[in-house]
């Protein structure tokens, strides 16, 4: 087992569509630079129920203590307001922004350490 310090926190939320509790890992970095809480965290997951494949859109509202305040969960259907492609696109761009911000933080941390060591 690795003893590497994890930057992830494990959270649980109840999903009425799967009728079960899901586990997700959230990076602690996602609250960095945010001023408005709770903020929405969008995820998509697949559900197979009665041999029926479904995609589930989940929006978790996360507060500054990384607690899930509320959830919005809905099945993606063809008659939804957004198409699947749009939802996946939105989700992806959010994720990309998250990882971009994380990279920025890493970059700044590196620079800071370099300055400190001078
Ligand atoms: Zn589910």
Coordinates of N, CA and C and ligand atoms in Angstrom, one line a residue:
X1 N 0.8 -1.2 0.0 CA 0.0 0.0 0.0 C 0.9 1.3 0.0
X2 N 0.5 2.2 -0.8 CA 1.2 3.4 -0.9 C 0.8 4.3 0.3
X3 N 1.7 5.0 0.8 CA 1.4 6.0 1.9 C 1.3 7.4 1.4
X4 N 1.3 7.5 0.1 CA 1.3 8.9 -0.5 C 0.0 9.6 0.0
X5 N 0.3 10.9 0.4 CA -0.8 11.6 0.9 C -1.9 11.9 -0.2
X6 N -3.0 11.5 0.1 CA -4.1 11.6 -0.9 C -4.7 13.0 -0.8
X7 N -4.9 13.5 -2.0 CA -5.6 14.8 -2.1 C -7.1 14.6 -2.3
X8 N -7.5 13.4 -2.2 CA -8.9 13.1 -2.5 C -9.7 12.8 -1.3
X9 N -10.9 13.3 -1.3 CA -11.8 12.9 -0.2 C -12.9 12.0 -0.8
X10 N -13.3 11.0 0.0 CA -14.4 10.1 -0.5 C -15.7 10.6 0.1
X11 N -16.7 10.7 -0.8 CA -18.0 11.2 -0.4 C -19.0 10.2 -0.9
X12 N -20.1 10.1 -0.2 CA -21.2 9.2 -0.5 C -22.5 10.1 -0.8
X13 N -23.2 9.6 -1.7 CA -24.5 10.2 -1.9 C -25.6 9.2 -2.4
X14 N -26.8 9.5 -2.0 CA -27.9 8.5 -2.3 C -28.4 8.8 -3.7
X15 N -28.5 7.8 -4.5 CA -29.0 7.9 -5.9 C -30.3 7.2 -6.0
X16 N -31.4 8.0 -6.2 CA -32.7 7.3 -6.2 C -32.9 6.5 -7.5
X17 N -32.1 6.8 -8.5 CA -32.3 6.1 -9.8 C -31.8 4.7 -9.7
X18 N -30.6 4.5 -9.1 CA -30.0 3.2 -8.9 C -30.5 2.6 -7.6
X19 N -31.2 3.5 -6.8 CA -31.6 3.1 -5.5 C -30.5 2.6 -4.6
X20 N -29.4 3.2 -4.7 CA -28.2 2.8 -3.8 C -27.4 4.0 -3.5
X21 N -26.4 3.8 -2.7 CA -25.5 4.9 -2.3 C -24.2 4.8 -3.2
X22 N -23.9 5.9 -3.8 CA -22.7 5.9 -4.6 C -21.5 6.5 -3.9
X23 N -20.3 6.1 -4.2 CA -19.1 6.6 -3.6 C -18.4 7.4 -4.7
X24 N -18.0 8.6 -4.4 CA -17.2 9.4 -5.4 C -16.0 9.9 -4.6
X25 N -14.9 10.2 -5.4 CA -13.7 10.8 -4.9 C -13.6 12.2 -5.4
X26 N -13.5 13.2 -4.6 CA -13.4 14.6 -5.0 C -12.0 15.1 -4.6
X27 N -11.4 15.8 -5.5 CA -10.2 16.5 -5.1 C -10.4 17.7 -4.2
X28 N -9.6 17.8 -3.2 CA -9.7 18.9 -2.3 C -9.5 20.2 -3.0
X29 N -8.8 20.1 -4.1 CA -8.4 21.3 -4.9 C -9.6 22.0 -5.5
X30 N -10.7 21.3 -5.6 CA -11.9 21.9 -6.3 C -12.4 23.1 -5.6
X31 N -12.1 23.3 -4.3 CA -12.7 24.5 -3.7 C -11.7 25.6 -3.8
X32 N -10.5 25.4 -4.3 CA -9.5 26.5 -4.4 C -10.0 27.6 -5.3
X33 N -9.9 28.8 -4.9 CA -10.3 29.9 -5.7 C -11.8 30.2 -5.9
X34 N -12.6 29.4 -5.1 CA -14.0 29.6 -5.2 C -14.5 30.6 -4.1
X35 N -15.5 31.4 -4.5 CA -16.0 32.3 -3.5 C -17.4 32.0 -3.2
X36 N -18.1 31.3 -4.1 CA -19.5 31.0 -3.9 C -19.7 29.6 -3.5
X37 N -20.4 29.4 -2.4 CA -20.7 28.0 -1.9 C -22.2 27.9 -1.6
X38 N -22.8 26.8 -1.7 CA -22.2 25.6 -2.3 C -22.2 25.8 -3.9
X39 N -21.3 25.0 -4.5 CA -21.1 25.1 -6.0 C -21.5 23.8 -6.6
X40 N -22.0 23.8 -7.8 CA -22.4 22.5 -8.4 C -21.2 21.7 -9.0
X41 N -21.2 20.5 -8.8 CA -20.2 19.5 -9.3 C -21.0 18.5 -10.1
X42 N -20.7 18.5 -11.4 CA -21.5 17.7 -12.3 C -20.8 16.3 -12.6
X43 N -21.5 15.3 -12.5 CA -20.9 14.0 -12.9 C -22.0 13.2 -13.7
X44 N -21.5 12.3 -14.5 CA -22.4 11.4 -15.2 C -22.0 10.0 -14.8
X45 N -23.0 9.2 -14.6 CA -22.7 7.8 -14.4 C -23.7 6.9 -15.0
X46 N -23.3 5.7 -15.3 CA -24.1 4.7 -16.0 C -24.9 3.8 -14.9
X47 N -26.0 3.5 -15.3 CA -26.8 2.6 -14.4 C -27.4 1.5 -15.3
X48 N -27.3 0.3 -14.8 CA -28.0 -0.8 -15.5 C -29.0 -1.4 -14.6
X49 N -30.2 -1.2 -14.9 CA -31.3 -1.7 -14.1 C -32.3 -2.5 -15.0
X50 N -32.7 -3.6 -14.6 CA -33.5 -4.5 -15.3 C -33.1 -4.6 -16.8
X51 N -31.8 -4.8 -16.9 CA -31.1 -4.9 -18.2 C -31.3 -3.7 -19.1
X52 N -31.7 -2.6 -18.5 CA -31.8 -1.4 -19.2 C -30.7 -0.4 -18.9
X53 N -30.0 0.0 -19.9 CA -28.9 0.9 -19.7 C -29.3 2.3 -19.7
X54 N -28.9 3.0 -18.6 CA -29.3 4.4 -18.4 C -28.1 5.2 -18.1
X55 N -28.2 6.5 -18.5 CA -27.2 7.4 -18.1 C -27.8 8.4 -17.1
X56 N -27.1 8.6 -16.0 CA -27.6 9.4 -14.9 C -26.8 10.7 -14.7
X57 N -27.5 11.8 -14.8 CA -26.8 13.1 -14.6 C -26.9 13.4 -13.2
X58 N -25.8 13.7 -12.5 CA -25.8 14.0 -11.1 C -25.2 15.4 -10.9
X59 N -25.8 16.2 -10.2 CA -25.2 17.5 -9.8 C -25.2 17.5 -8.3
X60 N -24.0 17.6 -7.7 CA -23.8 17.6 -6.3 C -23.5 19.1 -5.9
X61 N -24.1 19.6 -4.9 CA -23.8 20.9 -4.4 C -22.9 20.8 -3.2
X62 N -21.7 21.3 -3.4 CA -20.7 21.0 -2.4 C -20.3 22.4 -1.7
X63 N -20.2 22.3 -0.4 CA -19.9 23.5 0.3 C -18.4 23.6 0.6
X64 N -18.0 24.7 1.3 CA -16.6 24.9 1.5 C -15.9 23.9 2.4
X65 N -16.7 23.1 3.1 CA -16.1 22.0 3.9 C -16.1 20.7 3.2
X66 N -16.4 20.8 1.9 CA -16.5 19.6 1.0 C -17.6 18.7 1.4
X67 N -18.6 19.2 2.0 CA -19.8 18.4 2.3 C -20.8 18.6 1.2
X68 N -21.5 17.5 0.9 CA -22.5 17.5 -0.1 C -23.8 18.1 0.5
X69 N -24.2 19.2 0.1 CA -25.4 19.9 0.7 C -26.7 19.3 0.1
X70 N -26.7 19.2 -1.2 CA -27.8 18.7 -1.8 C -27.5 18.1 -3.2
X71 N -28.3 17.3 -3.7 CA -28.1 16.6 -5.0 C -29.3 16.8 -5.9
X72 N -28.9 16.9 -7.2 CA -30.0 16.8 -8.2 C -29.6 15.7 -9.1
X73 N -30.5 14.8 -9.2 CA -30.2 13.6 -10.0 C -31.3 13.3 -11.0
X74 N -30.9 13.1 -12.2 CA -32.0 12.8 -13.2 C -31.4 11.9 -14.3
X75 N -32.3 11.1 -14.8 CA -32.0 10.2 -15.9 C -31.8 11.1 -17.2
X76 N -30.9 10.7 -18.0 CA -30.8 11.4 -19.3 C -31.7 10.7 -20.3
X77 N -32.6 11.4 -20.8 CA -33.5 10.8 -21.9 C -33.4 11.7 -23.1
X78 N -33.9 11.1 -24.2 CA -33.8 11.9 -25.4 C -34.6 13.2 -25.4
X79 N -35.6 13.2 -24.5 CA -36.4 14.4 -24.5 C -35.9 15.4 -23.4
X80 N -34.8 15.2 -22.9 CA -34.3 16.1 -21.9 C -33.9 17.4 -22.6
X81 N -33.8 18.4 -21.8 CA -33.5 19.8 -22.3 C -32.2 19.7 -23.1
X82 N -31.2 19.1 -22.5 CA -29.9 19.0 -23.2 C -29.7 17.6 -23.8
X83 N -29.0 17.6 -24.9 CA -28.7 16.3 -25.5 C -27.6 15.7 -24.7
X84 N -27.4 14.4 -24.9 CA -26.3 13.7 -24.1 C -25.0 14.3 -24.5
X85 N -24.8 14.6 -25.8 CA -23.6 15.2 -26.3 C -23.3 16.5 -25.6
X86 N -24.3 17.3 -25.4 CA -24.1 18.6 -24.8 C -23.8 18.4 -23.3
X87 N -24.5 17.5 -22.7 CA -24.2 17.2 -21.2 C -22.8 16.7 -21.1
X88 N -22.4 15.8 -21.9 CA -21.0 15.3 -21.8 C -20.0 16.4 -22.1
X89 N -20.3 17.2 -23.0 CA -19.5 18.3 -23.4 C -19.3 19.3 -22.2
X90 N -20.5 19.6 -21.6 CA -20.4 20.5 -20.4 C -19.6 19.9 -19.3
X91 N -19.9 18.6 -19.1 CA -19.2 17.9 -18.0 C -17.7 17.9 -18.3
X92 N -17.4 17.6 -19.5 CA -15.9 17.6 -19.9 C -15.3 18.9 -19.7
X93 N -15.9 20.0 -20.1 CA -15.3 21.3 -20.0 C -15.1 21.7 -18.5
X94 N -16.1 21.3 -17.7 CA -15.9 21.5 -16.3 C -14.7 20.7 -15.7
X95 N -14.6 19.5 -16.2 CA -13.5 18.6 -15.7 C -12.2 19.2 -16.2
X96 N -12.2 19.6 -17.4 CA -11.0 20.2 -18.0 C -10.6 21.5 -17.2
X97 N -11.5 22.3 -16.9 CA -11.3 23.5 -16.1 C -10.7 23.1 -14.8
X98 N -11.3 22.1 -14.2 CA -10.8 21.6 -12.9 C -9.3 21.2 -13.0
X99 N -9.0 20.4 -14.0 CA -7.6 19.9 -14.1 C -6.7 21.0 -14.5
X100 N -7.2 22.0 -15.3 CA -6.4 23.1 -15.6 C -6.0 24.0 -14.4
X101 N -7.0 24.2 -13.6 CA -6.8 24.9 -12.3 C -5.8 24.2 -11.4
X102 N -5.9 22.9 -11.4 CA -5.0 22.1 -10.6 C -3.6 22.2 -11.1
X103 N -3.4 22.2 -12.4 CA -2.1 22.4 -13.0 C -1.5 23.7 -12.7
X104 N -2.4 24.8 -12.7 CA -2.0 26.1 -12.3 C -1.4 26.1 -10.9
X105 N -2.2 25.5 -10.0 CA -1.8 25.4 -8.6 C -0.4 24.7 -8.5
X106 N -0.3 23.6 -9.2 CA 1.0 22.9 -9.1 C 2.1 23.7 -9.6
X107 N 1.9 24.4 -10.7 CA 2.9 25.3 -11.3 C 3.3 26.4 -10.4
X108 N 2.3 27.0 -9.7 CA 2.6 28.1 -8.8 C 3.4 27.5 -7.5
X109 N 3.0 26.3 -7.1 CA 3.6 25.7 -6.0 C 5.1 25.5 -6.3
X110 N 5.4 25.0 -7.5 CA 6.7 24.7 -7.9 C 7.5 26.0 -7.9
X111 N 7.0 27.1 -8.5 CA 7.6 28.4 -8.5 C 8.0 28.9 -7.1
X112 N 7.0 28.7 -6.3 CA 7.1 29.2 -4.9 C 8.2 28.4 -4.2
X113 N 8.3 27.1 -4.4 CA 9.3 26.3 -3.8 C 10.7 26.7 -4.3
X114 N 10.7 27.0 -5.6 CA 12.0 27.4 -6.2 C 12.5 28.7 -5.6
X115 N 11.5 29.7 -5.4 CA 11.9 30.9 -4.7 C 12.4 30.7 -3.3
X116 N 11.7 29.9 -2.6 CA 12.0 29.6 -1.2 C 13.4 29.0 -1.1
X117 N 13.8 28.2 -2.1 CA 15.1 27.5 -2.0 C 16.3 28.4 -2.4
X118 N 16.0 29.6 -2.9 CA 17.1 30.5 -3.3 C 17.7 31.2 -2.1
Ligands
LIG1 ZN1 -26.9 6.0 -9.6

